[in-house]
XYZ file of C-alpha atoms in Angstrom:
743
model
C -43.755 22.358 1.208
C -41.741 24.670 3.468
C -39.496 27.773 3.014
C -35.872 27.944 3.802
C -33.683 31.079 3.587
C -29.854 30.782 3.014
C -27.254 33.459 3.508
C -24.959 33.253 0.469
C -21.261 34.327 0.561
C -18.671 34.688 -2.095
C -20.821 36.096 -4.924
C -19.151 38.697 -7.012
C -21.599 39.320 -9.854
C -25.152 38.494 -10.872
C -23.908 35.488 -12.900
C -22.783 33.921 -9.618
C -26.385 34.126 -8.321
C -27.787 32.630 -11.500
C -25.271 29.722 -11.343
C -26.227 28.901 -7.629
C -29.940 29.125 -8.550
C -29.522 26.691 -11.423
C -27.680 24.239 -9.180
C -30.323 24.426 -6.374
C -33.205 23.988 -8.850
C -31.701 20.859 -10.051
C -32.330 19.111 -6.739
C -35.529 17.113 -6.602
C -38.596 19.089 -5.360
C -36.595 22.291 -4.778
C -37.516 25.677 -6.178
C -34.966 28.424 -5.478
C -34.470 32.138 -6.125
C -31.104 33.678 -5.462
C -30.893 37.441 -4.913
C -27.526 38.909 -5.520
C -28.403 42.277 -4.126
C -29.365 40.922 -0.706
C -27.065 37.902 -0.855
C -29.876 35.578 0.160
C -31.477 32.489 -1.444
C -35.155 31.825 -0.842
C -35.738 28.143 -1.272
C -38.948 26.208 -1.177
C -38.531 22.530 -0.284
C -40.722 19.390 0.497
C -41.500 19.077 4.275
C -38.732 17.223 6.044
C -36.168 18.061 3.500
C -32.742 18.288 4.983
C -31.530 21.923 4.676
C -27.907 20.897 5.019
C -28.227 19.414 1.597
C -28.799 22.817 0.298
C -25.797 24.220 1.959
C -23.675 21.349 0.664
C -24.823 22.003 -2.950
C -23.957 25.739 -2.627
C -20.609 24.898 -1.300
C -19.991 22.386 -4.126
C -20.760 25.183 -6.513
C -17.878 27.140 -4.943
C -19.640 29.512 -2.638
C -20.528 29.653 1.076
C -24.055 29.100 2.594
C -25.381 29.390 6.148
C -28.762 28.804 7.543
C -30.342 31.740 9.533
C -30.218 31.807 13.338
C -33.406 30.938 15.271
C -33.698 34.384 16.651
C -32.275 37.567 15.216
C -29.227 38.787 17.048
C -29.358 42.169 18.840
C -27.508 45.035 17.265
C -24.706 44.934 19.773
C -24.094 41.260 18.966
C -24.091 41.655 15.191
C -20.695 40.299 14.052
C -18.509 42.431 11.687
C -18.406 41.404 8.018
C -15.034 39.445 7.459
C -15.393 39.783 3.689
C -15.777 43.595 3.949
C -12.808 43.769 6.280
C -10.763 41.709 3.973
C -11.596 43.830 0.965
C -10.655 46.982 2.947
C -7.329 45.514 3.942
C -6.599 44.559 0.408
C -7.605 47.907 -1.028
C -5.471 49.828 1.438
C -2.388 47.730 1.013
C -2.841 47.658 -2.904
C -3.233 51.408 -3.010
C -0.106 52.080 -1.023
C 1.930 49.705 -3.142
C 0.315 50.537 -6.571
C 0.717 54.337 -6.590
C 4.511 54.366 -6.749
C 4.454 51.668 -9.537
C 2.017 53.812 -11.635
C 4.082 56.983 -11.041
C 7.421 55.299 -11.900
C 6.009 53.842 -15.195
C 4.399 57.032 -16.315
C 6.949 59.689 -15.315
C 10.430 59.098 -16.898
C 12.097 61.339 -14.374
C 11.232 58.905 -11.605
C 12.787 55.972 -13.551
C 16.060 55.531 -11.657
C 18.643 52.873 -12.561
C 16.819 49.823 -11.140
C 13.345 51.190 -11.067
C 11.843 48.135 -12.903
C 12.995 45.793 -10.088
C 11.501 48.146 -7.473
C 8.271 48.075 -9.554
C 8.360 44.226 -9.404
C 8.806 44.220 -5.641
C 5.835 46.549 -5.099
C 3.508 45.103 -7.750
C 3.946 41.373 -7.055
C 2.003 41.428 -3.702
C -0.792 43.485 -5.380
C -1.232 41.243 -8.360
C -0.858 37.961 -6.424
C -2.411 38.681 -3.017
C -4.507 41.891 -3.643
C -6.158 40.371 -6.750
C -6.609 36.937 -5.165
C -10.527 37.316 -4.834
C -10.535 37.808 -8.696
C -8.285 34.875 -9.214
C -10.404 32.583 -7.072
C -13.622 33.660 -8.829
C -11.961 33.185 -12.183
C -11.026 29.690 -11.108
C -14.543 28.933 -9.994
C -15.892 30.205 -13.280
C -13.322 28.083 -15.148
C -14.420 24.920 -13.396
C -18.037 25.634 -14.373
C -17.251 26.654 -17.895
C -18.206 30.293 -17.552
C -16.411 33.627 -18.041
C -17.224 36.934 -16.230
C -15.417 40.196 -15.553
C -13.427 38.412 -12.983
C -12.066 36.108 -15.569
C -10.828 39.013 -17.628
C -9.444 40.908 -14.570
C -7.598 37.767 -13.465
C -6.305 36.894 -16.951
C -5.296 40.453 -17.766
C -3.416 41.124 -14.465
C -1.599 37.697 -14.487
C -0.747 38.061 -18.224
C 0.695 41.488 -17.558
C 2.576 40.173 -14.568
C 3.864 36.967 -16.258
C 4.957 38.727 -19.356
C 6.703 41.292 -17.257
C 8.647 38.592 -15.508
C 9.589 37.144 -18.870
C 10.830 40.590 -20.096
C 12.781 41.077 -16.816
C 14.394 37.703 -16.529
C 14.699 36.490 -20.150
C 14.483 39.745 -22.123
C 16.269 43.130 -22.025
C 13.741 44.827 -19.635
C 15.871 43.866 -16.586
C 18.915 45.617 -17.809
C 20.229 48.657 -15.711
C 19.002 51.912 -16.983
C 15.959 50.562 -18.818
C 13.351 53.258 -19.498
C 9.933 53.613 -21.015
C 10.214 56.107 -23.734
C 7.434 58.338 -25.077
C 7.225 57.172 -28.690
C 3.740 58.158 -29.909
C 3.910 55.855 -32.915
C 2.688 52.448 -33.668
C 5.394 49.949 -34.152
C 5.893 46.178 -33.750
C 7.828 44.998 -30.708
C 8.787 41.623 -29.348
C 7.860 42.782 -25.957
C 11.001 41.639 -24.293
C 12.048 45.146 -23.492
C 8.760 46.325 -21.857
C 7.015 45.586 -18.570
C 3.384 46.002 -17.761
C 3.448 45.969 -14.034
C 1.655 49.256 -13.576
C -1.261 47.771 -15.555
C -1.650 44.770 -13.332
C -1.306 46.712 -10.194
C -3.489 49.627 -11.239
C -6.300 47.494 -12.433
C -6.206 45.447 -9.280
C -6.342 48.643 -7.143
C -9.182 50.266 -9.061
C -11.307 47.099 -9.246
C -10.815 46.497 -5.559
C -12.067 50.044 -4.909
C -15.223 49.327 -6.891
C -15.924 46.045 -5.115
C -15.232 47.556 -1.640
C -17.742 50.455 -2.060
C -20.269 48.068 -3.431
C -19.893 45.561 -0.583
C -20.125 48.372 2.029
C -23.493 49.585 0.677
C -24.800 46.038 0.617
C -23.754 45.547 4.206
C -26.577 47.876 5.153
C -29.293 45.442 3.949
C -29.751 44.068 7.420
C -29.745 47.398 9.135
C -33.562 47.809 8.994
C -33.911 44.671 11.059
C -31.393 45.722 13.555
C -33.113 49.156 13.764
C -36.563 47.546 14.390
C -35.071 45.446 17.127
C -33.563 48.481 18.794
C -36.965 50.296 18.633
C -38.600 48.010 21.096
C -38.307 48.255 24.949
C -35.325 46.357 26.478
C -36.834 45.677 29.858
C -40.315 45.926 31.593
C -41.788 46.532 35.044
C -43.930 43.408 35.452
C -46.464 42.950 38.244
C -45.962 39.735 40.145
C -48.236 39.226 43.198
C -48.828 42.998 43.146
C -45.121 43.789 43.353
C -43.283 45.419 40.544
C -40.194 43.660 39.219
C -38.082 44.866 36.305
C -37.132 42.016 33.959
C -35.652 41.631 30.455
C -38.286 41.848 27.691
C -37.392 38.393 26.568
C -38.763 36.965 29.926
C -42.224 38.566 29.494
C -45.061 36.067 28.834
C -48.644 36.310 27.386
C -50.869 37.136 30.275
C -48.345 39.034 32.428
C -49.399 42.489 33.664
C -46.910 45.291 33.468
C -46.648 48.993 34.370
C -46.033 51.798 31.781
C -45.111 55.134 33.294
C -45.262 58.538 31.477
C -42.488 58.746 28.903
C -41.902 54.992 28.858
C -42.260 52.641 25.873
C -44.949 50.095 25.943
C -43.100 46.786 26.182
C -45.392 44.644 23.955
C -48.792 44.304 22.410
C -51.500 44.262 25.069
C -54.821 45.459 26.560
C -55.009 48.265 29.167
C -56.158 46.928 32.516
C -56.247 50.167 34.383
C -55.275 53.806 33.836
C -55.853 56.448 31.120
C -53.296 58.168 28.914
C -52.469 59.544 25.493
C -50.129 57.182 23.546
C -47.724 58.569 21.042
C -47.751 55.901 18.195
C -45.882 58.223 15.699
C -42.705 56.057 15.681
C -44.852 53.088 14.555
C -47.621 54.708 12.488
C -45.973 57.985 11.383
C -49.240 59.770 12.432
C -48.731 62.781 14.787
C -51.997 62.725 16.696
C -51.688 60.870 20.034
C -54.303 58.205 20.684
C -56.367 58.322 23.887
C -56.476 54.942 25.549
C -58.259 53.714 28.687
C -59.348 50.470 30.206
C -59.986 47.669 27.730
C -58.282 49.517 24.884
C -55.517 47.745 22.908
C -52.036 49.121 22.740
C -49.065 48.202 20.614
C -45.513 47.576 21.631
C -42.879 50.300 21.087
C -45.286 53.126 21.222
C -44.802 55.724 24.008
C -47.023 56.537 26.890
C -47.115 60.303 27.078
C -49.114 61.119 30.237
C -50.858 58.902 32.717
C -49.768 55.583 34.442
C -51.015 52.499 32.622
C -51.232 48.789 33.658
C -51.154 46.593 30.497
C -51.812 42.878 30.151
C -49.489 41.279 27.492
C -51.453 39.600 24.701
C -48.731 38.992 22.134
C -44.948 38.689 22.775
C -41.722 38.073 20.851
C -42.169 37.133 17.209
C -46.073 37.606 17.293
C -46.014 41.372 18.046
C -46.949 43.846 15.497
C -43.342 45.199 15.568
C -41.937 41.762 14.779
C -44.508 41.341 11.990
C -43.379 44.693 10.512
C -39.720 43.404 10.725
C -40.709 40.379 8.709
C -42.482 42.516 6.109
C -39.349 44.552 5.654
C -37.187 41.510 5.316
C -39.573 39.832 2.761
C -39.856 42.999 0.759
C -36.081 43.381 0.621
C -35.567 39.705 -0.227
C -38.208 39.881 -3.015
C -36.664 42.790 -4.819
C -35.747 41.991 -8.463
C -32.105 41.188 -9.078
C -30.305 44.137 -10.568
C -27.789 43.042 -13.095
C -24.966 45.545 -13.254
C -24.361 47.105 -16.603
C -20.626 46.155 -16.694
C -21.632 42.459 -16.028
C -24.088 42.497 -18.797
C -21.608 43.890 -21.323
C -18.872 41.514 -20.033
C -21.015 38.454 -20.753
C -20.321 39.185 -24.481
C -17.150 41.248 -24.180
C -15.100 38.688 -22.261
C -15.457 35.724 -24.388
C -14.801 37.812 -27.558
C -11.506 39.154 -26.038
C -10.397 35.561 -25.174
C -11.110 34.459 -28.734
C -9.316 37.459 -30.141
C -6.194 36.673 -28.017
C -6.207 33.041 -29.043
C -6.737 34.034 -32.776
C -3.865 36.531 -32.523
C -1.512 33.914 -31.123
C -2.425 31.343 -33.749
C -2.425 33.798 -36.616
C 1.157 35.070 -35.816
C 2.400 31.462 -35.384
C 0.834 30.402 -38.682
C 2.360 33.425 -40.444
C 5.800 32.187 -39.481
C 6.614 34.782 -36.963
C 8.705 34.019 -33.781
C 6.896 32.532 -30.833
C 7.911 35.653 -28.788
C 6.247 37.960 -31.232
C 3.111 35.735 -31.234
C 2.899 35.742 -27.481
C 3.467 39.452 -27.347
C 0.407 40.098 -29.615
C -1.784 37.606 -27.577
C -0.766 38.992 -24.270
C -1.092 42.537 -25.455
C -4.753 41.933 -26.346
C -5.423 40.660 -22.783
C -3.446 43.706 -21.291
C -5.153 46.377 -23.426
C -8.530 44.801 -22.917
C -8.157 44.702 -19.067
C -10.730 47.185 -17.874
C -8.664 49.847 -16.083
C -11.075 52.754 -16.937
C -13.955 50.315 -16.509
C -12.825 49.866 -12.855
C -13.167 53.518 -12.333
C -16.444 53.983 -14.250
C -18.945 53.114 -11.657
C -17.211 54.056 -8.330
C -15.838 57.501 -9.217
C -19.291 58.641 -10.613
C -20.946 57.051 -7.617
C -18.518 58.675 -5.149
C -18.775 62.088 -6.681
C -22.581 61.792 -7.152
C -23.187 60.557 -3.579
C -20.703 63.120 -2.181
C -22.611 65.995 -3.765
C -25.825 64.340 -2.592
C -24.500 64.252 0.942
C -23.768 68.040 0.744
C -27.508 68.521 -0.262
C -28.781 66.048 2.443
C -29.388 63.152 0.024
C -27.881 59.783 0.844
C -27.895 57.324 -2.201
C -27.323 53.659 -1.103
C -25.399 52.211 -3.962
C -25.382 51.686 -7.817
C -28.398 49.464 -7.886
C -30.627 52.352 -6.692
C -29.784 54.519 -9.740
C -31.236 52.157 -12.296
C -34.620 52.469 -10.658
C -34.744 56.214 -10.718
C -34.661 56.150 -14.525
C -37.707 53.901 -14.829
C -39.963 55.388 -12.142
C -43.235 56.823 -13.317
C -45.356 56.964 -10.132
C -44.378 58.390 -6.781
C -46.458 57.547 -3.634
C -46.191 60.101 -0.837
C -46.994 59.384 2.863
C -48.930 62.328 4.155
C -47.759 62.954 7.759
C -44.174 63.920 8.156
C -43.755 63.858 4.413
C -46.166 66.280 2.810
C -47.113 67.790 6.157
C -44.819 68.774 9.114
C -45.726 65.742 11.225
C -46.034 67.876 14.350
C -49.197 69.102 16.030
C -49.459 72.880 16.090
C -52.035 75.572 16.753
C -53.523 76.441 13.344
C -56.589 78.588 14.177
C -58.661 80.253 16.995
C -62.417 80.823 16.679
C -63.924 82.978 19.319
C -67.409 83.638 20.593
C -68.828 87.168 20.144
C -67.378 89.529 22.647
C -64.256 87.351 23.400
C -60.769 88.683 22.407
C -58.665 86.107 20.586
C -55.536 86.926 22.578
C -57.389 86.681 25.917
C -58.651 83.227 24.932
C -55.153 82.073 23.944
C -53.717 83.686 27.143
C -56.016 82.000 29.672
C -56.577 78.613 27.860
C -52.832 78.382 27.004
C -51.901 78.909 30.763
C -54.104 75.967 31.823
C -52.860 73.762 28.935
C -49.312 74.641 29.766
C -49.621 72.798 33.017
C -50.626 69.511 31.075
C -48.159 66.994 29.686
C -50.558 66.086 26.815
C -49.038 66.723 23.288
C -52.208 68.537 22.188
C -52.105 70.760 25.226
C -48.403 71.520 24.652
C -49.186 72.402 21.103
C -51.830 74.999 22.234
C -49.526 76.413 25.053
C -46.657 76.824 22.446
C -48.950 78.410 19.908
C -50.348 80.738 22.559
C -46.956 81.987 23.611
C -45.979 82.464 19.954
C -49.295 84.413 19.191
C -49.341 86.789 22.108
C -45.588 87.296 22.392
C -45.556 87.100 26.211
C -45.210 84.591 28.991
C -48.409 82.801 30.071
C -49.858 83.613 33.531
C -49.617 81.139 36.546
C -52.328 78.585 37.036
C -53.688 77.234 40.420
C -55.980 74.409 41.346
C -55.074 72.668 38.183
C -56.842 69.287 37.541
C -56.669 66.798 34.763
C -59.933 65.198 33.782
C -58.927 61.902 32.136
C -59.634 61.704 28.505
C -61.643 64.896 28.439
C -59.533 67.902 29.188
C -58.156 70.103 31.948
C -59.321 72.850 34.383
C -57.739 75.392 36.617
C -57.920 78.973 37.976
C -56.046 81.687 36.186
C -56.242 85.344 37.395
C -59.410 84.662 39.289
C -61.166 82.944 36.403
C -62.126 79.269 36.548
C -61.027 77.943 33.275
C -62.096 74.689 31.589
C -60.420 73.563 28.307
C -61.214 70.250 26.522
C -63.887 68.223 24.807
C -67.218 69.848 24.230
C -68.744 67.234 26.625
C -66.481 68.627 29.382
C -67.881 72.096 28.825
C -71.386 70.675 28.878
C -70.782 69.373 32.408
C -70.203 73.085 33.359
C -73.376 74.016 31.465
C -71.337 75.823 28.833
C -72.404 75.591 25.244
C -70.933 76.620 21.905
C -72.802 79.008 19.712
C -74.058 77.646 16.343
C -71.462 79.698 14.493
C -68.590 78.339 16.526
C -69.973 74.784 16.608
C -70.175 74.826 12.809
C -66.524 76.000 12.632
C -65.681 73.104 14.976
C -67.445 70.490 12.743
C -65.710 71.911 9.618
C -62.302 71.775 11.165
C -62.845 68.208 12.384
C -63.981 67.219 8.912
C -60.480 68.275 7.669
C -58.863 65.899 10.136
C -57.902 68.598 12.799
C -58.384 68.339 16.491
C -60.651 70.975 18.167
C -60.478 71.944 21.830
C -63.158 74.116 23.379
C -62.625 76.646 26.175
C -64.907 78.618 28.604
C -64.920 80.504 31.894
C -67.222 82.623 34.005
C -70.334 80.703 32.917
C -69.858 80.977 29.166
C -68.086 79.206 26.341
C -65.510 81.570 24.900
C -64.298 79.774 21.659
C -62.418 76.846 20.246
C -58.712 76.280 19.556
C -57.999 74.259 16.426
C -54.889 72.051 16.346
C -53.652 70.178 13.327
C -50.746 68.942 11.286
C -49.802 71.698 8.764
C -48.593 71.325 5.226
C -44.913 71.996 4.659
C -44.470 75.249 2.760
C -42.353 73.605 0.195
C -44.624 70.583 -0.496
C -46.645 72.197 -3.370
C -43.488 73.192 -5.109
C -42.101 69.652 -4.637
C -45.228 68.135 -6.182
C -44.734 70.401 -9.244
C -41.220 69.315 -9.417
C -42.185 65.645 -9.430
C -44.542 66.215 -12.190
C -41.940 68.023 -14.182
C -39.819 64.804 -13.892
C -42.669 62.813 -15.462
C -43.909 61.308 -12.180
C -47.523 60.980 -11.142
C -47.866 61.771 -7.398
C -50.214 59.683 -5.153
C -51.040 60.406 -1.530
C -51.151 57.369 0.704
C -52.263 57.665 4.344
C -53.967 56.198 7.301
C -55.839 59.325 7.888
C -59.478 59.715 7.026
C -60.581 60.413 3.395
C -61.774 63.973 4.194
C -58.654 65.074 5.909
C -56.348 63.469 3.246
C -58.249 65.037 0.290
C -58.072 68.450 1.970
C -54.226 68.162 2.280
C -53.827 66.761 -1.251
C -55.815 69.559 -2.797
C -53.669 72.129 -1.044
C -50.458 70.800 -2.626
C -51.931 69.740 -5.934
C -52.307 65.928 -5.672
C -55.157 64.480 -7.558
C -55.093 60.784 -6.456
C -55.604 59.941 -2.799
C -55.542 56.442 -1.078
C -56.735 57.047 2.499
C -57.594 54.921 5.634
C -54.974 52.454 4.877
C -53.620 50.296 7.774
C -49.879 50.093 8.128
C -49.548 46.463 6.803
C -51.797 47.242 3.902
C -49.391 49.870 2.386
C -47.269 47.106 0.946
C -50.362 45.783 -0.717
C -51.075 49.180 -2.263
C -47.618 49.380 -3.679
C -47.768 45.766 -4.950
C -51.100 46.618 -6.682
C -49.598 49.686 -8.394
C -46.650 47.554 -9.594
C -49.067 44.732 -10.932
C -50.730 47.608 -12.977
C -47.436 48.061 -14.769
C -46.169 51.068 -12.907
C -42.678 51.544 -11.582
C -43.230 52.978 -8.128
C -41.251 55.265 -5.880
C -42.325 55.568 -2.232
C -41.542 58.544 0.017
C -42.212 58.115 3.747
C -40.822 58.442 7.264
C -42.695 56.155 9.744
C -41.891 52.600 10.742
C -45.227 51.677 8.999
C -43.758 53.008 5.836
C -40.711 50.725 6.101
C -42.182 47.728 4.401
C -43.669 49.837 1.631
C -40.346 51.572 1.140
C -38.548 48.215 0.761
C -41.246 46.880 -1.567
C -41.335 49.870 -3.873
C -39.015 50.037 -6.902
C -37.400 53.016 -5.261
C -37.690 53.899 -1.654
C -37.059 57.463 -0.357
C -37.045 58.059 3.466
C -37.422 61.517 4.936
C -34.579 62.046 7.409
C -36.584 63.421 10.510
C -38.470 60.041 10.485
C -37.482 56.771 12.105
C -34.140 54.954 11.580
C -36.093 51.910 10.417
C -37.742 53.836 7.540
C -34.363 55.324 6.559
C -32.585 51.893 6.604
C -35.351 50.217 4.585
C -35.266 52.867 1.834
C -32.915 53.155 -1.158
C -32.340 56.881 -0.677
C -32.371 58.693 2.640
C -33.371 62.431 2.702
C -31.632 64.152 5.651
C -33.729 67.287 5.401
C -37.438 67.154 6.026
C -38.071 68.930 2.810
C -40.014 67.064 0.137
C -38.148 68.991 -2.618
C -35.149 67.065 -1.665
C -36.927 63.968 -3.069
C -37.021 65.803 -6.356
C -33.398 66.636 -6.166
C -32.625 63.012 -5.218
C -34.293 61.622 -8.368
C -32.512 64.233 -10.535
C -29.097 63.583 -9.091
C -29.559 59.836 -9.240
C -30.501 60.068 -12.998
C -27.549 62.402 -13.571
C -25.206 59.890 -11.768
C -26.632 56.935 -13.689
C -26.243 58.850 -17.046
C -22.592 59.613 -16.086
C -21.813 55.984 -15.158
C -23.311 54.906 -18.569
C -21.121 57.459 -20.396
C -18.090 56.220 -18.388
C -18.793 52.629 -19.301
C -19.351 53.395 -22.975
C -15.984 55.208 -23.273
C -14.085 52.557 -21.211
C -15.350 49.837 -23.548
C -14.941 51.985 -26.641
C -11.245 52.462 -25.644
C -10.824 48.641 -25.436
C -12.666 47.883 -28.608
C -10.511 50.470 -30.532
C -7.286 49.363 -28.908
C -7.682 45.549 -29.324
C -7.221 45.336 -33.131
C -4.026 47.358 -32.729
C -2.819 44.938 -30.040
C -3.751 41.879 -32.122
C -1.630 43.281 -35.004
C 1.330 43.434 -32.782
C 1.651 47.172 -32.974
C 1.046 47.913 -29.324
C 3.750 50.428 -27.996
C 3.825 49.970 -24.248
C 3.914 53.640 -23.417
C 1.343 54.587 -25.915
C -0.921 51.918 -24.492
C -0.090 53.192 -20.980
C -0.781 56.728 -21.985
C -4.030 55.678 -23.649
C -5.091 53.732 -20.614
C -4.213 56.740 -18.416
C -6.131 59.202 -20.617
C -9.140 56.984 -20.562
C -8.979 56.845 -16.808
C -8.541 60.622 -16.738
C -11.555 61.106 -18.954
C -13.697 58.857 -16.680
C -12.599 60.809 -13.597
C -13.061 64.191 -15.195
C -16.605 63.107 -16.559
C -17.517 62.015 -13.013
C -16.301 65.306 -11.346
C -18.814 67.089 -13.432
C -21.435 65.992 -10.962
C -19.997 68.415 -8.364
C -21.776 71.154 -10.375
C -25.242 69.634 -9.654
C -27.503 72.278 -8.296
C -31.035 71.863 -6.681
C -33.892 72.841 -9.003
C -36.578 75.159 -7.807
C -39.790 74.888 -9.750
C -41.661 78.188 -10.487
C -45.418 78.310 -9.817
């Protein structure tokens, strides 16, 4: 058996995905899973199976399908989305044409002598061309004996349009001076004096708006892959016969040796042949402490060489690199997400057939009762018109737009309506340590001096020597020294870098040595038992300790580490207040992780986890029956963010993590994760309230329409009021305020 992935086009709701899945599964030996959210089909077929047969079967079902390209396209080559562009064009044109139609129908002062004919000229392109995607989908559904919201939208808009044409050309609605009065009473009408063009045009405009915003959010599904591709180096300085030649990364082969200068990205996975340096792997691992590498050490592509010159021999290139494997993990996790059936589609599965049955029953009932054909058709069409979901078209997009707009003001970016459902069910939140709970930056956290040594003097002299080094830890010490003493550091002379061990130099006549304890031992400098014990205790907490000495004696140690964000403890309390159990997940050692967890109030810690194992941890928690949210910021978090039921990416992290997540947090404050879940739950609650009232309006009005007592202006006013209610209810989200949890 082998796996094939298809890109599916033309799906408008989850029932489309179910239909394609059923058709593919009927083929011999084929097992298919179609994901509406990612618009992909994962298909398992026997070896040698012609994939073109899968494409043909999908096309026979009424949708489009394409096989993936052999290599992922670069971000610059990514084609635009023609479906999104078409929706945008239809929405803009429909809005421009529909607004005057709605205003003329609802405001008698605007109803000039031939206003109804102007409405026809404006509404016809909207109902025919603007709503064409709904008409096409309804036709596909009809051919397969199914009915969805598209069926109701198409039938309702066309019924309103066709009956308006009848009233204009064969009734009295086309007479000069015709107006829609404001009779707030129920009375029978033959419909020949009334038009419903504002209903058809307005519904089309609102539903197009909802579809456009949904499609635009789904367009971001592949952005994580593009961000990963952008993360790698574009070219490389390869050594050929001892001469450097810069070539595109695609031409690099296994076994090639290439040069990496300070500040450059390592082009691909490999082994160091010569040189020594500190490699910043934070963009890949999310961990802030640089890794010292020397001859025979393995290095990973896309990490950054911070100091010395390295010569690396390539061991893996292209699709075999760790970066490419990470990209595949992200894609697999996204594709494997459960299909989220939209609430409106679920209700419409029952609502649409019932409306159609009532419309037919009204038609037959009036005819059997002996009433004129025009009266019977008026009642039947009125059922379709009043049932057409005008407020329903506003229910989700308005709440989503207001909620996401308020979130953007607070630095919270919610990526579509599917995300909201997850926030309601989440019971466990997994927190990455570095960059999420902690600051993710190395800083000077403590100084321990030997007896008789002044702390400021230690900082001034050691900081001066470290200031001359490019090493990230050295820069953290220099920055901390300047901040502590409040003055500029003195000049250093005779500076030397001892590879992988430390630095030395002369400051104000003192020969200063700063670095590992073994470097001080070379100068016969030894730490006292008290200071050595402090060094061991700090290292047990995961901190980095640098020793310093001069004039024949060790003077103390400088402790560098990743500090806890001041708001993290409050954020953990806030997560618990929402009913979530926090778990810390990190690649750091157990002791360091537990120290940080205790500081912020987290009880459960999963430490020493390799990047690719984070997905396995999330999967295991889900297998235990938990609904898991993941908060992270590094590339190594991206697959886990995609696998989690709800992924939240901290904004200061990598673009890859942000694109793979469901919610992006622009600020590096963990409290924004609490606010994101609260805002998402409030937005979901608002959407559900909107949907309830939208359908309640339809349910209440349908019997009136079926009895032939539908006054056009009363129906129009009721429809407008239901829309106003939906918009007003959604606007309440603008009052959302961040919560601050007391101790």
